Tab-separated table of C-alpha atoms and ligand atoms in Angstrom:
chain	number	residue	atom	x	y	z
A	22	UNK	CA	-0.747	-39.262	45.378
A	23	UNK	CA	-2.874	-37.182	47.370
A	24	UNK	CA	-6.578	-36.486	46.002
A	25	UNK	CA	-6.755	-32.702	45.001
A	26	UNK	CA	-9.284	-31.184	46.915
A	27	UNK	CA	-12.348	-29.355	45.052
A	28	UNK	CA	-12.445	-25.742	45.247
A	29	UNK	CA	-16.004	-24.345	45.659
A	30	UNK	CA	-16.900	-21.094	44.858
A	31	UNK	CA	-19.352	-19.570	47.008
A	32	UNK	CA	-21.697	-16.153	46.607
A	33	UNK	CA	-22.211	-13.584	49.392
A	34	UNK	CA	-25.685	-15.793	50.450
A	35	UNK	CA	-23.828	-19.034	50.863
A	36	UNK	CA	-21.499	-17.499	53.953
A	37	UNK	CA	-23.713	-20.236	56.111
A	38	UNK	CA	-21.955	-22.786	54.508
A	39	UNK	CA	-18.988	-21.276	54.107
A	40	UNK	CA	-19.005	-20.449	57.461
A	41	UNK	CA	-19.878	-24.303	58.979
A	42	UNK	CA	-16.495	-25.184	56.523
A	43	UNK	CA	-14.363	-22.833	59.096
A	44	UNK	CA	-15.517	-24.144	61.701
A	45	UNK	CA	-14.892	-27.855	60.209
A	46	UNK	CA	-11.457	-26.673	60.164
A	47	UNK	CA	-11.606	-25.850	56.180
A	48	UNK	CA	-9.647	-23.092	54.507
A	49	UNK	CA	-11.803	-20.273	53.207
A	50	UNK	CA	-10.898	-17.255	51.117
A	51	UNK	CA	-12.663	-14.189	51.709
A	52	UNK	CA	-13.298	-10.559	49.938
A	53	UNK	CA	-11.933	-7.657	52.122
A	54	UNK	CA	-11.674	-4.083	50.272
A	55	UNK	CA	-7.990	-4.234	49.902
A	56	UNK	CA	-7.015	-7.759	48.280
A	57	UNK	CA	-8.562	-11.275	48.975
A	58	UNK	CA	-7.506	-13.541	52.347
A	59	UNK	CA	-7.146	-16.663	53.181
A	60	UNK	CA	-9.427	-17.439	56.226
A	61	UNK	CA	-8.878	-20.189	59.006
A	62	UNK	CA	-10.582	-20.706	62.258
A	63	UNK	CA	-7.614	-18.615	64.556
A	64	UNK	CA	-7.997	-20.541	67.334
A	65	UNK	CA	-7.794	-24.086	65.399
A	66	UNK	CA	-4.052	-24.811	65.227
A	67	UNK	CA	-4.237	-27.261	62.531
A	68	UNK	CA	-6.296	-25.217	60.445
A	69	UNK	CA	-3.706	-22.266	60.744
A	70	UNK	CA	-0.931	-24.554	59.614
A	71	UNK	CA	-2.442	-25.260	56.751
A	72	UNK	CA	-2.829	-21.895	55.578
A	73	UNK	CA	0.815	-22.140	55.744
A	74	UNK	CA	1.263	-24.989	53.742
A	75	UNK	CA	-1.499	-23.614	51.127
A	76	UNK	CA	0.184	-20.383	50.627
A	77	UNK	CA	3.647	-22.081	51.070
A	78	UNK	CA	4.302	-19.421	53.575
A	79	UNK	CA	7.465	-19.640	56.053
A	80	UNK	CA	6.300	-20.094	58.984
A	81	UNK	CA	8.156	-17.758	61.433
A	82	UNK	CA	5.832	-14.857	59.212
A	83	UNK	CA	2.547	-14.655	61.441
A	84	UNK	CA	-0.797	-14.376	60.600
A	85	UNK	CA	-3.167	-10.924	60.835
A	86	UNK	CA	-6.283	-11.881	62.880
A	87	UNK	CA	-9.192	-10.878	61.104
A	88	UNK	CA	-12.340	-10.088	63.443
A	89	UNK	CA	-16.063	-8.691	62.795
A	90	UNK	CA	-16.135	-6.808	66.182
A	91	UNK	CA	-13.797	-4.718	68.555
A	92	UNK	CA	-15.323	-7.205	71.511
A	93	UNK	CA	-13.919	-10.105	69.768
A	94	UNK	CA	-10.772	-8.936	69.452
A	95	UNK	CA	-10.512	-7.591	73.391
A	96	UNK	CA	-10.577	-11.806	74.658
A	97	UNK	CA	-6.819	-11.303	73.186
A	98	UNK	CA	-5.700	-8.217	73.359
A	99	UNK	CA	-3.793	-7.091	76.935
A	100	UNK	CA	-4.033	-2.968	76.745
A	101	UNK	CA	-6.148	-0.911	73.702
A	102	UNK	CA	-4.002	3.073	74.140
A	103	UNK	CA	-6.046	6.408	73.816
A	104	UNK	CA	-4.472	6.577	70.619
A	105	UNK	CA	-5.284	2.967	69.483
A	106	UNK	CA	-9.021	3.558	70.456
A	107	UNK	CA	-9.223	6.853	68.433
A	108	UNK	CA	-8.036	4.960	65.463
A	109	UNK	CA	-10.425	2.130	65.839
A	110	UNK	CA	-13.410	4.638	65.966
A	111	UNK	CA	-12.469	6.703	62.581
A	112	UNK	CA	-10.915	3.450	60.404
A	113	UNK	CA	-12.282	0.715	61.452
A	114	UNK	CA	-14.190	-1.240	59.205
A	115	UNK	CA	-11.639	-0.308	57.018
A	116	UNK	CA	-7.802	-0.902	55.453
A	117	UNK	CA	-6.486	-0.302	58.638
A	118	UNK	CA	-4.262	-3.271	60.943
A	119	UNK	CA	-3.206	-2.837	64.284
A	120	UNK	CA	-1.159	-4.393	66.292
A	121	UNK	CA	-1.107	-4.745	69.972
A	122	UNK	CA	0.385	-6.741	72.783
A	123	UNK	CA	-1.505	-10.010	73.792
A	124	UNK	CA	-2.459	-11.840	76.670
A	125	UNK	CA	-0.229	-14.642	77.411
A	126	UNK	CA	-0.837	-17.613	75.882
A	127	UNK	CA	-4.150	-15.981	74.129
A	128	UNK	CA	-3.387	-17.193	70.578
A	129	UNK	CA	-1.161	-20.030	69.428
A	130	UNK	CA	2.281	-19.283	68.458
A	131	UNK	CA	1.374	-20.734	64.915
A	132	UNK	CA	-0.851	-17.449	64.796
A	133	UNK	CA	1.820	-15.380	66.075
A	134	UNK	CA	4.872	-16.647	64.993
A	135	UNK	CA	5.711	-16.683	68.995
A	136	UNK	CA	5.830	-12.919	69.174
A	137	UNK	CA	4.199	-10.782	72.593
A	138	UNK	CA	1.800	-9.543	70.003
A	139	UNK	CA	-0.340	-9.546	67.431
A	140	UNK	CA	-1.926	-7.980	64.319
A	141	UNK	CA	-5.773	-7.322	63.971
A	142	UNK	CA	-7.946	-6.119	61.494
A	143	UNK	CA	-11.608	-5.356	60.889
A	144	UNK	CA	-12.597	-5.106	57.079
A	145	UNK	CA	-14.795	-3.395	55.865
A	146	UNK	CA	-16.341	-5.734	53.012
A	147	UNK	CA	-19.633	-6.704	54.903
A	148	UNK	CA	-20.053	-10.310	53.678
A	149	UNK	CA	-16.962	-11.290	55.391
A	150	UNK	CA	-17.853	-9.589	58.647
A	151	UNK	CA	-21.222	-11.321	58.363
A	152	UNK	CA	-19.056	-14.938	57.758
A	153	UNK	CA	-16.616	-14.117	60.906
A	154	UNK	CA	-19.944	-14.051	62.897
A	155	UNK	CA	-21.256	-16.877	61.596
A	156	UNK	CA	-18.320	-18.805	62.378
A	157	UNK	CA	-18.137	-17.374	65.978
A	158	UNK	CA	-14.287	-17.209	65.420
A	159	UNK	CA	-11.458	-14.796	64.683
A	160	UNK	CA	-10.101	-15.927	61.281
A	161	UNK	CA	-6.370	-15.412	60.135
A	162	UNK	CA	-6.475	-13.733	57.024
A	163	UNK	CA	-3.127	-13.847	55.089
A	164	UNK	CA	-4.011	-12.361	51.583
A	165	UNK	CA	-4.904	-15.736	49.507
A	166	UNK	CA	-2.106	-15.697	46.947
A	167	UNK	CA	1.237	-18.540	47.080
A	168	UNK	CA	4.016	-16.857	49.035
A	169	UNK	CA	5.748	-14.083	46.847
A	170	UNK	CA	3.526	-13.550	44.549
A	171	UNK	CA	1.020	-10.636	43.846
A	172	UNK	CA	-1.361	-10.560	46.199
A	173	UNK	CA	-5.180	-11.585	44.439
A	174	UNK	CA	-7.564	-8.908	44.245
A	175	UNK	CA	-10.353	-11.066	42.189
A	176	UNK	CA	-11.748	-14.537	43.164
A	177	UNK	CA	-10.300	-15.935	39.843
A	178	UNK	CA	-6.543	-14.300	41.159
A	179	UNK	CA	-7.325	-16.708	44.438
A	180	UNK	CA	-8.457	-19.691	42.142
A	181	UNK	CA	-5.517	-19.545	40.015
A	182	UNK	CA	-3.179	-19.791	42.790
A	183	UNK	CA	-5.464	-21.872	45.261
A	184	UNK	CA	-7.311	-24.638	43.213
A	185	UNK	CA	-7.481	-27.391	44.800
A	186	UNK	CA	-5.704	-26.616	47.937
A	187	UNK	CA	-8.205	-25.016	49.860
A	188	UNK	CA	-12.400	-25.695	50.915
A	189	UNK	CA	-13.549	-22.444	49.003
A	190	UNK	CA	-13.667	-19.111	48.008
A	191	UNK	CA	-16.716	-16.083	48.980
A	192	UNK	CA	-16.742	-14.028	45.396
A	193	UNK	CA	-17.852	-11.040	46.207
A	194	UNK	CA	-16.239	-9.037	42.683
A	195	UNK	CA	-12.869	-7.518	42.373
A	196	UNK	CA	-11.293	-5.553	45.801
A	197	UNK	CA	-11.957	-1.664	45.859
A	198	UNK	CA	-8.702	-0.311	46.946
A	199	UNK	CA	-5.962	-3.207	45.961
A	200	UNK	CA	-3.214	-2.976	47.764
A	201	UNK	CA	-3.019	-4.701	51.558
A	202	UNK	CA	-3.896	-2.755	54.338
A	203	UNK	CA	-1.438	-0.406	56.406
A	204	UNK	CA	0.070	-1.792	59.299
A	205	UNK	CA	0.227	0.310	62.255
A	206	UNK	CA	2.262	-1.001	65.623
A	207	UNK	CA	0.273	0.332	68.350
A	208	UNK	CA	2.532	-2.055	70.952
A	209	UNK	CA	5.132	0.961	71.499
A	210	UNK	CA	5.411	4.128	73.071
A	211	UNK	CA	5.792	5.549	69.839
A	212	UNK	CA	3.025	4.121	67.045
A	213	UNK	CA	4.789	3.172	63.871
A	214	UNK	CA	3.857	2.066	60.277
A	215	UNK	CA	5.376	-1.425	59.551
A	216	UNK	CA	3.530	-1.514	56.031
A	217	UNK	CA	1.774	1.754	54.120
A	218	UNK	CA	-1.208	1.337	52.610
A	219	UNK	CA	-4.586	3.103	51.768
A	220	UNK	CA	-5.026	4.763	55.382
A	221	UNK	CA	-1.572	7.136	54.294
A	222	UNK	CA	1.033	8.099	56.733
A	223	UNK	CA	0.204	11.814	56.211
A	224	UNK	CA	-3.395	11.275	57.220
A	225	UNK	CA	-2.575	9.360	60.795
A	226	UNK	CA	0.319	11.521	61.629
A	227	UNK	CA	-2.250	14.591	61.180
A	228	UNK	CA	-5.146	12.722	62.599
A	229	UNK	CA	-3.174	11.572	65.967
A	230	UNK	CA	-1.261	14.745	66.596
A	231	UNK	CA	1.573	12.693	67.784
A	232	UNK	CA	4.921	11.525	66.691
A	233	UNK	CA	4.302	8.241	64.311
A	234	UNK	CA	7.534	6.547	62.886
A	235	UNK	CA	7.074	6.223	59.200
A	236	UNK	CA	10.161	4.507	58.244
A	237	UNK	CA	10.418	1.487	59.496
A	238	UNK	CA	8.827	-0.434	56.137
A	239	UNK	CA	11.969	1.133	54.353
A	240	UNK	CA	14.645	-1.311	55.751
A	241	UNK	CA	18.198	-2.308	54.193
A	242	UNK	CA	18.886	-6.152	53.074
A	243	UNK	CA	20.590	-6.900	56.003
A	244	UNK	CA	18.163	-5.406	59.054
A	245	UNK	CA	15.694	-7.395	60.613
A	246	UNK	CA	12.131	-5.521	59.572
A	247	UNK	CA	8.980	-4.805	62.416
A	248	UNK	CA	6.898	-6.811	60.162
A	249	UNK	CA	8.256	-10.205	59.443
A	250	UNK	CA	7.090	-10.392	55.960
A	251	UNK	CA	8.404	-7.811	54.879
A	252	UNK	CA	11.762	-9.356	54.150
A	253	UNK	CA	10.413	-11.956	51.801
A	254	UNK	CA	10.549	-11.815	48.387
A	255	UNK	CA	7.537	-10.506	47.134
A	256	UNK	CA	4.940	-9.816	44.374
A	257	UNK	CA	7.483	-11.082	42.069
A	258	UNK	CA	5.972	-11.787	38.297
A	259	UNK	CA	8.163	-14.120	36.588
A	260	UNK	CA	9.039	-11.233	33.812
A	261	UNK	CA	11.763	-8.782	35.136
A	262	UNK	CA	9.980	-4.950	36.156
A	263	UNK	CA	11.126	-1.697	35.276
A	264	UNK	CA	9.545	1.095	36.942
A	265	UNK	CA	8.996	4.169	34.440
A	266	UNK	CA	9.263	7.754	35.787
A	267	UNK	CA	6.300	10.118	34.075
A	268	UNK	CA	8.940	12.100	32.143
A	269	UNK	CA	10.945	8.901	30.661
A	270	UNK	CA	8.044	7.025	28.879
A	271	UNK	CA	8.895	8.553	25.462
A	272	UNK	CA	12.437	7.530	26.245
A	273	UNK	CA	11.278	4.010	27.581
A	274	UNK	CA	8.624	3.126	24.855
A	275	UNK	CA	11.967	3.560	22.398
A	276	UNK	CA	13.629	1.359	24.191
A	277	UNK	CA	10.882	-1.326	24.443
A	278	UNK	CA	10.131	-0.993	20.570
A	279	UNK	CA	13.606	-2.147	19.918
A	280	UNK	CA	13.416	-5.348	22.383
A	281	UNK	CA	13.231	-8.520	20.437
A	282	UNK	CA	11.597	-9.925	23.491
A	283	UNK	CA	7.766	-9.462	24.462
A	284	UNK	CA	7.371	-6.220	26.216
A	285	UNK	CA	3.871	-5.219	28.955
A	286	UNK	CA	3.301	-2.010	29.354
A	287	UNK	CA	1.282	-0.902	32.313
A	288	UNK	CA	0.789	2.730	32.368
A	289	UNK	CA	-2.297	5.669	32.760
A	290	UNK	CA	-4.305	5.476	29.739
A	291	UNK	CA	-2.409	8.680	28.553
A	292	UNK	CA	0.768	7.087	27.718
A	293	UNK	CA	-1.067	4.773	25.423
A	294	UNK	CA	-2.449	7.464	23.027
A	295	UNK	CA	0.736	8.281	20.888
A	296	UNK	CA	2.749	6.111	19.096
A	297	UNK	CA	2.387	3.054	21.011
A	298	UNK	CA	4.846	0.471	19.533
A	299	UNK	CA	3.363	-2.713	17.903
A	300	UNK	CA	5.417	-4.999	20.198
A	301	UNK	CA	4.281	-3.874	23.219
A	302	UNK	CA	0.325	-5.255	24.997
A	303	UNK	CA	-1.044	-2.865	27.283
A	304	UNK	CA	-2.471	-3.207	30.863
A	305	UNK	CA	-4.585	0.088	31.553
A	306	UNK	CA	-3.977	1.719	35.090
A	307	UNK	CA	-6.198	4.205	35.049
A	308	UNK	CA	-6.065	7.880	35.662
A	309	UNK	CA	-4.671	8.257	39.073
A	310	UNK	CA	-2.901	6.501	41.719
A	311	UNK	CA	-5.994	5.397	43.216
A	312	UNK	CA	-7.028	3.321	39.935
A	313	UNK	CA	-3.225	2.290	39.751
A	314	UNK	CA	-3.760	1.112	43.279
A	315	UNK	CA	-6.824	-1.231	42.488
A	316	UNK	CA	-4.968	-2.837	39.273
A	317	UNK	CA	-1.365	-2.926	39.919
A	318	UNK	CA	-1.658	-6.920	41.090
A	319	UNK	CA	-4.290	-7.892	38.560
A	320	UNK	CA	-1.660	-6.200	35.882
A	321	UNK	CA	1.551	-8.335	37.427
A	322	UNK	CA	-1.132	-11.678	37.085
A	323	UNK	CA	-2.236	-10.347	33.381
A	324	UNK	CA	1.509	-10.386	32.225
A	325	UNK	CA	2.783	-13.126	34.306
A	326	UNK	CA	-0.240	-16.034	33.699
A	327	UNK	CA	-2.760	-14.682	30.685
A	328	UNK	CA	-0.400	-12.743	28.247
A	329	UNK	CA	3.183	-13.792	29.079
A	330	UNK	CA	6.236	-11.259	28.127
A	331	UNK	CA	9.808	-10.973	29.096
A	332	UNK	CA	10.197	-7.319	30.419
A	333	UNK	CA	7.205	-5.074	32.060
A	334	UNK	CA	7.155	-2.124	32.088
A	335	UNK	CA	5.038	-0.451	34.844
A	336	UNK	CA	4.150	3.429	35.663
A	337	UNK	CA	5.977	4.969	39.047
A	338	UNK	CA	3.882	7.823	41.175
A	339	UNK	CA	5.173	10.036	43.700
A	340	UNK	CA	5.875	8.108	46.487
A	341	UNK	CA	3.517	10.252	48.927
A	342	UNK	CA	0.276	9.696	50.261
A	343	UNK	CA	-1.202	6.274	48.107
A	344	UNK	CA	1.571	7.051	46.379
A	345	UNK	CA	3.754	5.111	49.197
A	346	UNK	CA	2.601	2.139	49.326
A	347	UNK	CA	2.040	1.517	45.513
A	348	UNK	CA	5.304	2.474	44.803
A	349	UNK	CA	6.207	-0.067	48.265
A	350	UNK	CA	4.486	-2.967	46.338
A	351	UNK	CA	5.681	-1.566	42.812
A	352	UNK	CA	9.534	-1.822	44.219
A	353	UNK	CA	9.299	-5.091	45.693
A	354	UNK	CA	8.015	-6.399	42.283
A	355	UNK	CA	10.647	-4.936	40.544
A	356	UNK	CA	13.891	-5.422	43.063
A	357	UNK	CA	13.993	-1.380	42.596
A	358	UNK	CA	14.628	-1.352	39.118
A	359	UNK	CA	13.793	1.483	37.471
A	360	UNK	CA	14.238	2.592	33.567
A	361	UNK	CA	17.337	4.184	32.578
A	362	UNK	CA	17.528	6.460	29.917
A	363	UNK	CA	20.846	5.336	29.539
A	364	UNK	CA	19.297	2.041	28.931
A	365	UNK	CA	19.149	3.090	25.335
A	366	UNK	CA	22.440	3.497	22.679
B	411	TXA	O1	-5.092	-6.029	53.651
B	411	TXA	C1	-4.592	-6.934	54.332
B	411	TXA	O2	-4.013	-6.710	55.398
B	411	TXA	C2	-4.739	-8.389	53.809
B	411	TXA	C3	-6.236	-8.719	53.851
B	411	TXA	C4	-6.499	-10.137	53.376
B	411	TXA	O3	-6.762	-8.520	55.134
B	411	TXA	N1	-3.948	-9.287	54.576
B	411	TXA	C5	-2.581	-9.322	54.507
B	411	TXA	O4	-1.965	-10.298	55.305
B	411	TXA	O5	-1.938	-8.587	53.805
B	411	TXA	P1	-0.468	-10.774	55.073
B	411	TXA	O6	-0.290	-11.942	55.997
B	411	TXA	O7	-0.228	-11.038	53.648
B	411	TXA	O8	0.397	-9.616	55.611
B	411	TXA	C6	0.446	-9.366	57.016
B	411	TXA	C7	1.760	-8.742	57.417
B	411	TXA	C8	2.954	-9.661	57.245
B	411	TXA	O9	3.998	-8.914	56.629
B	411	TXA	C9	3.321	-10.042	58.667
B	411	TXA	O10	4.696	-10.275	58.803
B	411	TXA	C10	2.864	-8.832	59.451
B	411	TXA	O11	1.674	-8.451	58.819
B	411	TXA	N2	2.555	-9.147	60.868
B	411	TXA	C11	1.628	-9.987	61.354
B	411	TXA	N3	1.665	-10.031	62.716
B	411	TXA	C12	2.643	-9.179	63.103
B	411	TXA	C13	3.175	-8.767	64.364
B	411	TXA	N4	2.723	-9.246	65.515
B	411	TXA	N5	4.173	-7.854	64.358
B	411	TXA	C14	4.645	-7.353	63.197
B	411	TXA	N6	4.189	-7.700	61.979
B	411	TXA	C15	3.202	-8.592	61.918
B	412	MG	MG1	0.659	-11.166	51.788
């Protein structure tokens, strides 16, 4: 049997060493403001494959290239648009990916899953800029959690999934915004949002003053989505999801006090202050979508690894603005189940 590697876990002053493991050819995990990655030297082929094999990830799903400066990312990028530039100036550091086309032969197709292009980002946590420099490298930065399940937003979500498997993890404390970052494609006439996130649809389409396709993440079972991952599986707890509208929690916490099974609740703290049943746990979201955002993965983890239950059920928000892609992440987790009134005789 293979000897399980040890997992180190490194502060924001040991991104030296962290950094010299990268460049080894080590797998790193890194803080970014939206969930944790998993870092690899990008142009080290045999690192990159193992980020597959750590994650479990199928392969033909690439990789975003994480970078600390817009220079680094021009060696591999063919064409940066008006637009594109505009964009890089007001979001970037932040929980914004683009992707572009790239010069021929620029990055392996284990990086790029053999596509014309590729997907960058710039985060804006500072201690994993200052690693990228240190290692001299782009890094891929998949978020850090095994294939189809919620992505980690805490060093101890990465550990749980990661032990083991990978060099080390940077700990820099829990992600700010918690859901992964929203994936623009910049490589068409028209840009296009493969994945929302935290930089919302509304503000790009009014910040570009152009037409920006905001349906493409919302794809049937049977097309082909933009953004490969997006047909997996994903964020799937092992307890089955029900999504609650606002106005059916008094109709859902009847139905949950009559389950025989072990029921989660995640919710706003409002729906916990009358008559909670006994047979439910509670996961706290917060007060808006924003702190919904943050905890919505750490909530999936709590109920799937620390306080097992059967059914969860978890708090739906408008699906505009943040809004769109919690409720993106929220539906995947839940195979678009939501609570039924009906659900109760
Ligand atoms: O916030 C984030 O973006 C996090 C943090 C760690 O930076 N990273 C992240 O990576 O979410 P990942 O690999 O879990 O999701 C990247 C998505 C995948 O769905 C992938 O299919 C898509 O980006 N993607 C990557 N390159 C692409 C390309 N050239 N064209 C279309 N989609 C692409
Ligand atoms: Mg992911």
């Amino acid at each position: 049997m293979k000897k399980m590697m040890i997992t180190k876990i490194y502060s924001p002053k040991d991104i030296e060493e962290a950094a010299s493991e990268l460049k080894r050819g080590e797998l790193i995990a890194f803080p970014t403001e939206t969930v944790y990655g998993l870092g690899a030297d990008a142009t080290n082929e045999q690192a990159v494959k193992r980020v597959y094999l750590a994650k479990g990830r199928p392969s033909d799903n690439p990789l975003i290239v994480t970078v600390s400066s817009v220079e680094m990312m021009k060696k591999y990028v063919s064409k940066i648009s008006k637009s594109a530039e505009q964009l890089i100036l007001k979001y970037w550091p932040g929980p914004l990916t683009l992707i572009f086309k790239i010069k021929p032969g620029a990055l392996s197709k284990v990086v790029t899953g053999g596509l014309s292009t590729a997907a960058f980002r710039m985060p804006a946590n500072k201690v994993t800029r200052a690693l990228i420099e240190a290692a001299g490298v782009p890094i891929v930065g998949p978020s850090a959690n095994s294939s189809g399940k919620p992505s980690p937003t805490t060093a101890q979500h990465v550990y749980h999934d990661m032990e083991g498997k990978i060099a080390g993890i940077v700990d820099n404390g829990p992600t700010t915004v918690g859901v992964e970052s929203t994936i623009v494609d910049m490589s068409a006439k028209t840009p296009a949002i493969l994945r929302p996130g935290a930089v919302t649809a509304e503000e790009l389409a009014s910040f570009l003053g152009e037409e920006i396709a905001t349906d493409r993440h919302k794809v049937s079972e049977k097309e082909v989505p933009k953004a490969p991952g997006m047909k997996y599986k994903h964020y799937a707890p092992d307890a089955q999801v029900l999504i609650v509208r606002k106005h059916d929690w008094q109709a859902a916490l009847k139905w949950a006090s009559k389950q025989k099974e072990k029921v989660g609740v995640m919710a706003p703290s409002e729906v916990f202050n009358t008559n909670f049943p006994e047979n439910c746990d509670k996961f706290d979201l917060g007060e808006s979508v924003a702190t919904a955002s943050q905890r919505l993965f750490a909530g999936l983890r709590y109920f799937d690894n620390i306080n097992k239950v059967n059914w969860i059920l978890a708090a739906g928000f408008p699906e505009k603005e943040l809004g769109t892609a919690y409720m993106n992440r929220l539906k995947k987790s839940a195979g678009d189940q939501f609570f039924a009134p009906e659900m109760i005789d």
